[in-house]
mmCIF file of C-alpha atoms in Angstrom:
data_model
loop_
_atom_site.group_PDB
_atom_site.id
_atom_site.type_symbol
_atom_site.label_atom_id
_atom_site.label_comp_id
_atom_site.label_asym_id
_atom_site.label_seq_id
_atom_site.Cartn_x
_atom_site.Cartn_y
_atom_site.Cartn_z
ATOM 1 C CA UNK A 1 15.003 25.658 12.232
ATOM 2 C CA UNK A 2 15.297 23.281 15.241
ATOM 3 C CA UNK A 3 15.944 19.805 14.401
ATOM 4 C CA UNK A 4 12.615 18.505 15.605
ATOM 5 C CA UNK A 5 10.902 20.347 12.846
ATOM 6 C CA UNK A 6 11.961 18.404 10.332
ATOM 7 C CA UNK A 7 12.946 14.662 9.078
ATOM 8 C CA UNK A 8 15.673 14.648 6.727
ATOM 9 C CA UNK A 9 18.436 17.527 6.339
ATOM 10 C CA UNK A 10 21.895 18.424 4.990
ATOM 11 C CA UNK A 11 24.818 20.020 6.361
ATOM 12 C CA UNK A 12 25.385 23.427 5.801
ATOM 13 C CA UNK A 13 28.489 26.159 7.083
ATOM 14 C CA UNK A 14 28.565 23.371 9.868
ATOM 15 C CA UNK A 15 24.907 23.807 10.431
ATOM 16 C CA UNK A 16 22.143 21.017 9.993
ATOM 17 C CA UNK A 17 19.099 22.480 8.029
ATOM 18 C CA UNK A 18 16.007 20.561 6.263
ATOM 19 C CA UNK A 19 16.434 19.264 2.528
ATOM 20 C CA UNK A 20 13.990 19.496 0.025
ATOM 21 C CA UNK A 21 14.176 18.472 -3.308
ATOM 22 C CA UNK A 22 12.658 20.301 -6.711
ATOM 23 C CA UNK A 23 9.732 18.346 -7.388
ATOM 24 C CA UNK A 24 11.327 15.664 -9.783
ATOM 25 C CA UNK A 25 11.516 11.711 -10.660
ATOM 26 C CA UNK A 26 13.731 10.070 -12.690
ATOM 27 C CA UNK A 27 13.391 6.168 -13.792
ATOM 28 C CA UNK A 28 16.371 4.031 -12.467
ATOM 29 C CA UNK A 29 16.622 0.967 -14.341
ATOM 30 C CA UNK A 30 19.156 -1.814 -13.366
ATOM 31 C CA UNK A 31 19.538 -5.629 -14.812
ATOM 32 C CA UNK A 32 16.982 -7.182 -12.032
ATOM 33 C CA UNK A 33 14.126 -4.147 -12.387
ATOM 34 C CA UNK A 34 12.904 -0.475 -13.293
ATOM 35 C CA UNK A 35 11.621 1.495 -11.075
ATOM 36 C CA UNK A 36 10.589 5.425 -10.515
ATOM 37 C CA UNK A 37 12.514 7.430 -8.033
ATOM 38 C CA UNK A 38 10.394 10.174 -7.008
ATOM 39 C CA UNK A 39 11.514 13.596 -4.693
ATOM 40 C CA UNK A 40 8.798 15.911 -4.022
ATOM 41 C CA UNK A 41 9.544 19.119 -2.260
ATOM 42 C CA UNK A 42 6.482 18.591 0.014
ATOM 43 C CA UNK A 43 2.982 16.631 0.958
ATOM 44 C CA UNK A 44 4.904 12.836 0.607
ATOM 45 C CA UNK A 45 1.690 11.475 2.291
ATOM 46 C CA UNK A 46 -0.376 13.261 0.118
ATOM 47 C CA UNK A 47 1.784 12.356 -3.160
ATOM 48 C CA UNK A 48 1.917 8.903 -2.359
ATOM 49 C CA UNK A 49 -1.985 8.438 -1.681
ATOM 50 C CA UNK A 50 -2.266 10.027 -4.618
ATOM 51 C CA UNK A 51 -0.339 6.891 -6.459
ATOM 52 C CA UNK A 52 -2.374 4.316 -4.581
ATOM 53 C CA UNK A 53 -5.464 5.324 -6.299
ATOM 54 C CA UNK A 54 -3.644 3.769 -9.477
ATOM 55 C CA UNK A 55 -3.483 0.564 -7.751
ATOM 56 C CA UNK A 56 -5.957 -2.347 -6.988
ATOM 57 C CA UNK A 57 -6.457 -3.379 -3.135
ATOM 58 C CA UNK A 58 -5.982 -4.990 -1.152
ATOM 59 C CA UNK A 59 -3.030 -3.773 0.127
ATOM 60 C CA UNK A 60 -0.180 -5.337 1.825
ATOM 61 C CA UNK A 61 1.885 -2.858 4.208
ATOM 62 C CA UNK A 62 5.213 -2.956 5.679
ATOM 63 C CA UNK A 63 6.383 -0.685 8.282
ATOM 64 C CA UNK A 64 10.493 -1.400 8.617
ATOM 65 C CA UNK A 65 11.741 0.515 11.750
ATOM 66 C CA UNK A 66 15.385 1.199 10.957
ATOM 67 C CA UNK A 67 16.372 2.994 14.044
ATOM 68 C CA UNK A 68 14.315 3.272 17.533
ATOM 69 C CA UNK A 69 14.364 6.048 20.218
ATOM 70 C CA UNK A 70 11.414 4.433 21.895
ATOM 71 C CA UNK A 71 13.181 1.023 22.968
ATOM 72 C CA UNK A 72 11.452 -1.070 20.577
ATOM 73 C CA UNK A 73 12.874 -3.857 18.324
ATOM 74 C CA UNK A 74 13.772 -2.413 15.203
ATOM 75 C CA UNK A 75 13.080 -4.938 12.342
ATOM 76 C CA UNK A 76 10.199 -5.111 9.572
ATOM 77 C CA UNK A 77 6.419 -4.823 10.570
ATOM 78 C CA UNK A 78 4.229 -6.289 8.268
ATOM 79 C CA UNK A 79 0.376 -6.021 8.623
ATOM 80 C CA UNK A 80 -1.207 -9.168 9.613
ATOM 81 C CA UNK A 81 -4.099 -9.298 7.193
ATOM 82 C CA UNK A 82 -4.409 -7.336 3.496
ATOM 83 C CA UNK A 83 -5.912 -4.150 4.194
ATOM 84 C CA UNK A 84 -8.418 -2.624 1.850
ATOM 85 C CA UNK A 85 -7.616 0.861 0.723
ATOM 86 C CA UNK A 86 -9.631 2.651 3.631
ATOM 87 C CA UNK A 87 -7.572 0.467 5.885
ATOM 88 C CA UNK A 88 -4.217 1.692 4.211
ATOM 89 C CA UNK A 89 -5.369 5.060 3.508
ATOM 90 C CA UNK A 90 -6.212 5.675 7.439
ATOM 91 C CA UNK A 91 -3.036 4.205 8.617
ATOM 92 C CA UNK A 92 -1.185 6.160 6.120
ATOM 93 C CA UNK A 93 -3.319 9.490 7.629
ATOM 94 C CA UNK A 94 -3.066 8.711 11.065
ATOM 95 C CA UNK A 95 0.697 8.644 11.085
ATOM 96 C CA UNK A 96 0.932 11.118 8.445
ATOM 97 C CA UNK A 97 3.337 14.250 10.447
ATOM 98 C CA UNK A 98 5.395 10.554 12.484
ATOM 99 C CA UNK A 99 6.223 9.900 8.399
ATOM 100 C CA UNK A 100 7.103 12.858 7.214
ATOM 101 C CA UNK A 101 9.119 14.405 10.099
ATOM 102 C CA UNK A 102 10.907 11.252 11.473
ATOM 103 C CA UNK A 103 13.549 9.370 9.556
ATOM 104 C CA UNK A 104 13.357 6.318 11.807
ATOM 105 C CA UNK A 105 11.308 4.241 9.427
ATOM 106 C CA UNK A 106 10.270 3.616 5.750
ATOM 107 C CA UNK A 107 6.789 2.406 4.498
ATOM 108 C CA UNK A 108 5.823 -0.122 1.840
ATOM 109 C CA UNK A 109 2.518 -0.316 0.368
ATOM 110 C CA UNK A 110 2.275 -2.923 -2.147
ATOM 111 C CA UNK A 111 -1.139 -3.827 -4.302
ATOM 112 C CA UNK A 112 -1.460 -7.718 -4.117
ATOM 113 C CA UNK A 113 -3.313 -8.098 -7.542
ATOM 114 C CA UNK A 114 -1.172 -5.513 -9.462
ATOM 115 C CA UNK A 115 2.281 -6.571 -8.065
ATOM 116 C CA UNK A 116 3.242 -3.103 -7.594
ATOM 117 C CA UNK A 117 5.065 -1.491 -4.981
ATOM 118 C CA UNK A 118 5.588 1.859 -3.228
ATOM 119 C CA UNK A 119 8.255 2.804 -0.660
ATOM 120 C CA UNK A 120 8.494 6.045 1.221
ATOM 121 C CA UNK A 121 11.627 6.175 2.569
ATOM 122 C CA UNK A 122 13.416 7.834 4.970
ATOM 123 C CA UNK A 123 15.269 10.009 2.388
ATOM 124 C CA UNK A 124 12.119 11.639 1.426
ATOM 125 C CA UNK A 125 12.335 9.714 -1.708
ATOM 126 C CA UNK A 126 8.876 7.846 -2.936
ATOM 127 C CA UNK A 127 10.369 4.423 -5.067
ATOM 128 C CA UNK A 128 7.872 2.768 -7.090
ATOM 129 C CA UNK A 129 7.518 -0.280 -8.937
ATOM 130 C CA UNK A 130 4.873 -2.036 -11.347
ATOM 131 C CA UNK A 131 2.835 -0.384 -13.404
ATOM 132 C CA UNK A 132 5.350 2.398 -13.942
ATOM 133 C CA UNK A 133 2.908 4.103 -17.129
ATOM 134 C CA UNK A 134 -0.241 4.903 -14.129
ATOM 135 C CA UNK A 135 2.470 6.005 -11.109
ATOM 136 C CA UNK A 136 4.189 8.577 -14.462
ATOM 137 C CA UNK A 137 0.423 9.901 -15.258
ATOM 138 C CA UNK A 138 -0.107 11.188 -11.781
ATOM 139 C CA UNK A 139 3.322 13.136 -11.369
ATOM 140 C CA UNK A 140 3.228 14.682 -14.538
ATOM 141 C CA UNK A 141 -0.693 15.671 -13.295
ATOM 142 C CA UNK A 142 0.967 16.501 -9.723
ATOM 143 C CA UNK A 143 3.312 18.904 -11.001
ATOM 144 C CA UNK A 144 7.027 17.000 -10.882
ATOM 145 C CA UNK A 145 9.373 17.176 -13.599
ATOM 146 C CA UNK A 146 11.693 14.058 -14.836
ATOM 147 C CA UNK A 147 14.908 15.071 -13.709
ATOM 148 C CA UNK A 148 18.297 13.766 -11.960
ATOM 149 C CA UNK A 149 17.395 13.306 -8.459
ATOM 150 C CA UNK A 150 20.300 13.074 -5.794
ATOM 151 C CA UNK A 151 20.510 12.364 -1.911
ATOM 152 C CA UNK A 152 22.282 14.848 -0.618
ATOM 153 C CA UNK A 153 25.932 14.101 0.370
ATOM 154 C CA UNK A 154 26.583 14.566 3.194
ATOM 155 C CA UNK A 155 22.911 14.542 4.687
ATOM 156 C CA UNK A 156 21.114 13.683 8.267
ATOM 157 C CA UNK A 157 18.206 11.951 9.513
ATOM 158 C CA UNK A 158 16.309 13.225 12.473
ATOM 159 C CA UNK A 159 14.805 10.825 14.994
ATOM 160 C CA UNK A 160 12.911 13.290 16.810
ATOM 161 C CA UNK A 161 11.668 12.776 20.572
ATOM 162 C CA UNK A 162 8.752 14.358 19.935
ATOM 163 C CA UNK A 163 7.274 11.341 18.040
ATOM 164 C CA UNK A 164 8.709 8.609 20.608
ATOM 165 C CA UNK A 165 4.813 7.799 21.356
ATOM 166 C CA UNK A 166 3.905 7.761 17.792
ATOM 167 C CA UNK A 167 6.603 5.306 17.141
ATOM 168 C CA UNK A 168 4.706 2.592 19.877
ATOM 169 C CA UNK A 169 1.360 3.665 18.576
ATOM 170 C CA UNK A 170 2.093 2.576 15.487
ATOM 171 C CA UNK A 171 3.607 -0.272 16.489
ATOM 172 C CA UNK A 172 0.258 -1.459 18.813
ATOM 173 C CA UNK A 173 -2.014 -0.479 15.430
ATOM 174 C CA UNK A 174 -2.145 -3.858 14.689
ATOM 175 C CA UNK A 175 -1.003 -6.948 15.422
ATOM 176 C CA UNK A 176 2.181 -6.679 13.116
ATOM 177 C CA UNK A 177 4.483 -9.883 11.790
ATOM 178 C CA UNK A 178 7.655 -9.034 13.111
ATOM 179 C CA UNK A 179 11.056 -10.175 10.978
ATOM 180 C CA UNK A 180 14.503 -8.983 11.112
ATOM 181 C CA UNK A 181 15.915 -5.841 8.776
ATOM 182 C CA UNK A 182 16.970 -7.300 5.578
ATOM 183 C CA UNK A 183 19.892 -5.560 3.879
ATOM 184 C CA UNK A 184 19.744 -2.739 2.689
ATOM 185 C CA UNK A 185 16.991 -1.563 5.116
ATOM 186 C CA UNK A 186 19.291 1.163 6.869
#
């Protein structure tokens, strides 16, 4: 498989080839929070609108560009207003193949009433915080198992020159607040 077919990939008798993981989340839980992990093999978009619909709008979103093959400055984008769920859900649509077969960027969607959080990385992994008990219902009724999931080691990311335009597009989709990575963002 070429490497602008997929996002995210491990190494392999010297080759690079796509990862996927078994369908599973696990809950990490550390001194300052708890929080799901989630891997799906598949459909992250689809997965992850799935766990809005748990969630009260409007929504905050943050798109952090980590790396750019388009010349832009990579920082965090955050949308200028709250956006109510058909304003999250067609962003979230509209760049749905740029998200799930280009590791240059992660996306937060965060409910502003429910103070919960979900991150789509560029690991494939789907982090989510809050109301942990409504995110748990929906993977259990997606399919995923609770399990140990792992990043690869050693793995890739694929910025892919075939999504170069989708990177500005989404970047002129609104009229973003612009601040620097924070740590932890690569």
């Amino acid at each position: 498989m070429e490497a602008s077919n997929f996002k995210f990939g491990q190494l392999q008798n010297e080759r690079t080839i796509p990862f996927s993981y078994p369908n599973l989340w696990s809950v990490e839980k550390t001194p300052a929070y708890e929080r799901l992990v989630i891997a799906p093999s598949a459909n992250h978009l689809a997965l992850l609108l799935e766990l809005t619909k748990t969630l009260s709008e409007p929504f905050g979103i943050l798109y952090v560009l980590v790396g750019s093959r388009a010349v832009n400055v990579e920082g965090r984008y955050q949308n200028p207003q709250p956006a109510s769920r058909v304003e999250m859900e067609t962003f979230l649509k509209e760049f749905q193949d740029f998200s799930e077969k280009d590791a240059r960027h992660h996306v937060w969607i965060a409910s502003l009433p429910d103070s919960s959080t979900l991150v789509y990385d560029n690991h494939n992994v789907i982090y989510a915080y809050g109301q942990l008990d409504g995110f748990k219902r929906v993977l259990v009724a997606e399919g995923l198992n609770q399990g140990d999931v792992r990043v690869p080691v050693p793995h890739t990311h694929n910025y892919n020159p075939m999504f170069d335009a989708e990177e500005n597009r989404v970047l002129s989709y609104w009229d973003w607040k612009h601040f620097p990575l924070a740590k932890g963002d690569e």
